[in-house]
Short mmCIF file of C-alpha atoms in Angstrom, two decimals:
data_model
loop_
_atom_site.label_atom_id
_atom_site.label_comp_id
_atom_site.label_asym_id
_atom_site.label_seq_id
_atom_site.Cartn_x
_atom_site.Cartn_y
_atom_site.Cartn_z
CA MET A 230 -57.60 285.95 -38.25
CA SER A 231 -58.53 289.34 -36.82
CA ILE A 232 -61.29 291.46 -38.33
CA ASP A 233 -60.79 295.17 -38.96
CA GLU A 234 -63.58 297.74 -38.96
CA LEU A 235 -65.70 297.39 -42.09
CA THR A 236 -64.97 299.86 -44.88
CA PRO A 237 -68.03 299.68 -47.16
CA ALA A 238 -67.47 299.75 -50.90
CA PRO A 239 -68.28 303.22 -52.28
CA VAL A 240 -71.00 303.68 -54.86
CA GLN A 241 -69.07 303.79 -58.13
CA THR A 242 -69.89 304.89 -61.68
CA ILE A 243 -69.82 302.19 -64.33
CA ASN A 244 -67.18 302.98 -66.93
CA GLY A 245 -65.97 299.86 -68.68
CA THR A 246 -65.58 296.38 -67.26
CA GLY A 247 -63.61 297.49 -64.20
CA PRO A 248 -61.91 297.13 -61.83
CA TYR A 249 -64.38 298.27 -59.18
CA ALA A 250 -63.05 298.39 -55.64
CA VAL A 251 -64.12 295.90 -52.98
CA PRO A 252 -62.26 297.40 -49.98
CA HIS A 253 -62.99 294.66 -47.47
CA ALA A 254 -62.72 290.92 -46.92
CA TYR A 255 -65.19 288.64 -48.71
CA GLY A 256 -65.76 284.91 -49.01
CA GLY A 257 -66.62 284.81 -52.71
CA ALA A 258 -68.90 286.22 -55.37
CA ASP A 259 -71.89 284.45 -53.84
CA GLU A 260 -71.43 286.52 -50.69
CA LEU A 261 -71.69 289.87 -52.47
CA VAL A 262 -74.84 291.64 -53.65
CA VAL A 263 -73.95 293.75 -56.69
CA THR A 264 -76.63 296.26 -57.65
CA VAL A 265 -76.78 298.50 -60.72
CA ILE A 266 -78.60 301.75 -59.97
CA THR A 267 -80.19 303.91 -62.68
CA LEU A 268 -82.58 306.83 -62.38
CA THR A 269 -85.55 304.49 -62.64
CA SER A 270 -84.46 301.06 -61.42
CA ARG A 271 -82.22 298.91 -59.22
CA THR A 272 -81.01 295.62 -60.74
CA ASN A 273 -79.10 292.91 -58.87
CA LEU A 274 -76.49 291.26 -61.10
CA THR A 275 -76.11 287.49 -61.30
CA LEU A 276 -72.92 285.55 -60.56
CA ALA A 277 -72.46 285.03 -64.31
CA GLN A 278 -72.30 288.79 -64.86
CA ILE A 279 -69.41 289.51 -62.47
CA THR A 280 -65.87 288.29 -61.77
CA LEU A 281 -63.80 288.84 -58.63
CA SER A 282 -60.04 289.07 -58.35
CA PRO A 283 -59.08 287.25 -56.21
CA ALA A 284 -62.04 284.88 -55.97
CA SER A 285 -62.02 285.39 -52.19
CA SER A 286 -59.94 287.65 -49.97
CA LYS A 287 -59.15 288.33 -46.31
CA THR A 288 -58.36 291.97 -47.10
CA SER A 289 -59.78 293.43 -50.34
CA GLY A 290 -60.19 292.78 -54.04
CA SER A 291 -61.58 293.99 -57.34
CA LEU A 292 -64.80 293.32 -59.20
CA TYR A 293 -65.13 293.14 -62.97
CA LEU A 294 -68.27 293.24 -65.11
CA GLU A 295 -68.95 291.17 -68.19
CA THR A 296 -68.48 293.23 -71.36
CA ASP A 297 -72.15 293.29 -72.34
CA VAL A 298 -73.20 294.29 -68.82
CA ALA A 299 -70.69 297.14 -68.75
CA ALA A 300 -71.95 298.38 -72.12
CA GLN A 301 -75.62 298.10 -71.17
CA TYR A 302 -75.24 300.03 -67.93
CA ASP A 303 -72.52 302.49 -68.94
CA GLY A 304 -72.80 305.63 -66.80
CA ALA A 305 -75.05 304.02 -64.19
CA LYS A 306 -74.01 303.50 -60.57
CA ILE A 307 -72.84 300.22 -59.04
CA ALA A 308 -73.23 299.35 -55.36
CA ILE A 309 -71.37 296.39 -53.85
CA LEU A 310 -72.75 295.03 -50.58
CA ARG A 311 -71.23 292.17 -48.60
CA ARG A 312 -73.76 289.53 -47.55
CA THR A 313 -71.77 286.92 -45.62
CA ARG A 314 -73.37 283.53 -45.02
CA ILE A 315 -74.06 283.16 -41.30
CA GLU A 316 -72.57 279.78 -40.49
CA GLN A 317 -69.92 278.25 -38.20
CA GLY A 318 -67.63 275.41 -39.28
CA TYR A 319 -65.34 274.96 -36.30
CA VAL A 320 -65.55 271.49 -34.70
CA GLY A 321 -63.88 271.02 -31.31
CA ASP A 322 -61.98 267.83 -30.39
CA ASN A 323 -61.25 268.04 -26.67
CA ALA A 324 -63.48 269.27 -23.85
CA ARG A 325 -62.13 272.81 -23.96
CA GLU A 326 -62.59 273.07 -27.72
CA VAL A 327 -66.08 271.59 -27.50
CA GLY A 328 -66.98 274.34 -25.04
CA LEU A 329 -65.60 276.97 -27.42
CA GLN A 330 -67.52 275.41 -30.29
CA GLY A 331 -70.72 275.64 -28.25
CA GLN A 332 -70.20 279.35 -27.68
CA LEU A 333 -69.44 279.94 -31.36
CA ASP A 334 -72.57 278.00 -32.32
CA ARG A 335 -74.73 280.12 -30.02
CA THR A 336 -73.21 283.31 -31.41
CA ILE A 337 -74.09 282.20 -34.94
CA LEU A 338 -77.63 281.22 -33.89
CA ALA A 339 -78.18 284.63 -32.32
CA THR A 340 -76.77 286.36 -35.41
CA GLN A 341 -79.10 284.35 -37.64
CA ASP A 342 -82.06 285.35 -35.46
CA ALA A 343 -81.08 289.02 -35.67
CA ASP A 344 -80.60 288.76 -39.43
CA ARG A 345 -84.09 287.32 -39.86
CA LEU A 346 -85.62 290.11 -37.79
CA ILE A 347 -83.75 292.77 -39.75
CA ALA A 348 -84.98 291.26 -43.03
CA SER A 349 -88.57 291.82 -41.86
CA ALA A 350 -87.98 295.45 -40.88
CA LEU A 351 -88.61 298.57 -42.94
CA ARG A 352 -85.25 299.22 -44.61
CA THR A 353 -83.56 301.54 -47.07
CA ALA A 354 -80.80 300.57 -49.50
CA PRO A 355 -77.39 300.56 -47.72
CA ASP A 356 -75.78 302.60 -50.50
CA GLN A 357 -78.15 305.48 -49.68
CA GLY A 358 -76.49 306.03 -46.32
CA PRO A 359 -77.71 305.71 -42.72
CA ILE A 360 -81.08 307.06 -41.59
CA ASN A 361 -81.24 309.40 -38.61
CA ALA A 362 -82.72 307.98 -35.42
CA VAL A 363 -86.32 308.76 -34.48
CA THR A 364 -86.03 311.16 -31.54
CA LYS A 365 -89.68 311.90 -30.78
CA ARG A 366 -91.02 310.26 -27.62
CA PRO A 367 -93.85 307.71 -27.95
CA ASP A 368 -96.38 310.19 -26.54
CA GLU A 369 -95.28 312.78 -29.13
CA ARG A 370 -95.43 310.51 -32.18
CA GLY A 371 -98.36 308.29 -31.19
CA GLY A 372 -101.29 308.29 -33.63
CA LYS A 373 -99.43 310.34 -36.26
CA ILE A 374 -98.69 309.48 -39.87
CA PHE A 375 -95.20 308.18 -40.71
CA ALA A 376 -93.50 310.76 -42.97
CA TRP A 377 -90.04 311.63 -44.28
CA SER A 378 -88.13 314.89 -44.03
CA ASP A 379 -87.42 316.81 -47.24
CA ASP A 380 -83.93 315.31 -47.53
CA GLY A 381 -85.29 311.79 -46.99
CA TYR A 382 -82.95 310.94 -44.12
CA SER A 383 -85.15 311.61 -41.10
CA VAL A 384 -88.57 310.42 -39.99
CA VAL A 385 -90.80 313.37 -39.14
CA GLU A 386 -94.26 313.49 -37.67
CA GLY A 387 -97.12 313.81 -40.11
CA PRO A 388 -100.70 314.81 -39.32
CA HIS A 389 -102.60 312.98 -36.60
CA LEU A 390 -105.00 310.25 -37.69
CA GLN A 391 -107.87 312.08 -35.99
CA ALA A 392 -107.15 315.20 -38.05
CA ILE A 393 -107.16 313.19 -41.27
CA ASP A 394 -110.41 311.49 -40.28
CA ALA A 395 -112.00 314.87 -39.55
CA VAL A 396 -111.04 316.21 -42.99
CA ILE A 397 -112.48 313.15 -44.73
CA LYS A 398 -115.74 313.39 -42.79
CA SER A 399 -116.09 317.13 -43.46
CA ALA A 400 -115.81 316.70 -47.24
CA PRO A 401 -116.90 313.18 -48.21
CA LEU A 402 -116.43 312.12 -51.81
CA GLU A 403 -119.54 311.97 -53.97
CA PHE A 404 -119.85 309.88 -57.08
CA PRO A 405 -119.68 310.55 -59.93
CA LEU A 406 -116.78 312.81 -59.03
CA ASP A 407 -116.89 316.44 -60.14
CA LEU A 408 -113.32 317.17 -61.14
CA GLY A 409 -114.07 320.80 -61.99
CA TRP A 410 -113.64 320.31 -65.72
CA THR A 411 -117.22 321.17 -66.74
CA ASN A 412 -116.37 324.65 -68.00
CA ASP A 413 -112.76 324.02 -68.87
CA PRO A 414 -112.26 325.40 -72.43
CA VAL A 415 -109.70 322.72 -73.21
CA ILE A 416 -112.30 320.03 -72.46
CA THR A 417 -115.33 321.72 -74.05
CA ALA A 418 -113.68 323.12 -77.19
CA THR A 419 -114.27 321.58 -80.62
CA TYR A 420 -111.15 320.58 -82.55
CA ASP A 421 -110.70 320.11 -86.30
CA LEU A 422 -108.21 317.28 -86.74
CA GLY A 423 -108.35 317.42 -90.54
CA TRP A 424 -110.11 314.09 -90.88
CA THR A 425 -113.35 315.44 -92.42
CA ASP A 426 -112.82 313.78 -95.82
CA GLU A 427 -111.18 310.60 -94.54
CA THR A 428 -112.97 307.45 -95.72
CA THR A 429 -111.17 305.09 -93.32
#
């Protein structure tokens, strides 16, 4: 079959059991990562918590949530990410097919290598959108702290390590720390909590 350009599933709002669009081909539920996103957490759902229709597809399909999952996360966001197993099942019979199989095998091996390297890299969640490329030259960014722009989509240069070291050396911490609360009226005031006559 031919493969069209990937159309990622949009981040959708949970409202009932579904359907939630899966606008691309997929091999099965075990090749999708389904994440529920709230203001405070990201939770990957298990295979028992989702159903796909059809079970696999060469074009697109729909995802459904179990009733209790839909109720628990009502109003949260759901992100559907395809995570295809990197494997190759074609076995050639004649010399020409064996040669083709060898090339397919090497392609899969290289893809597996790349996938492993990507898994070890600093990453952001795919549903948050792409990150802008770092454009500063090595001599411009060398020795500086890694920092994010205000919108969170670009890496910007922070202060130089030498500048940070100079600040630390100019004002070293002394213990016990003086937090400036000595004369704070909130700290020094006496409070009557109404417990004067309490026997317990």
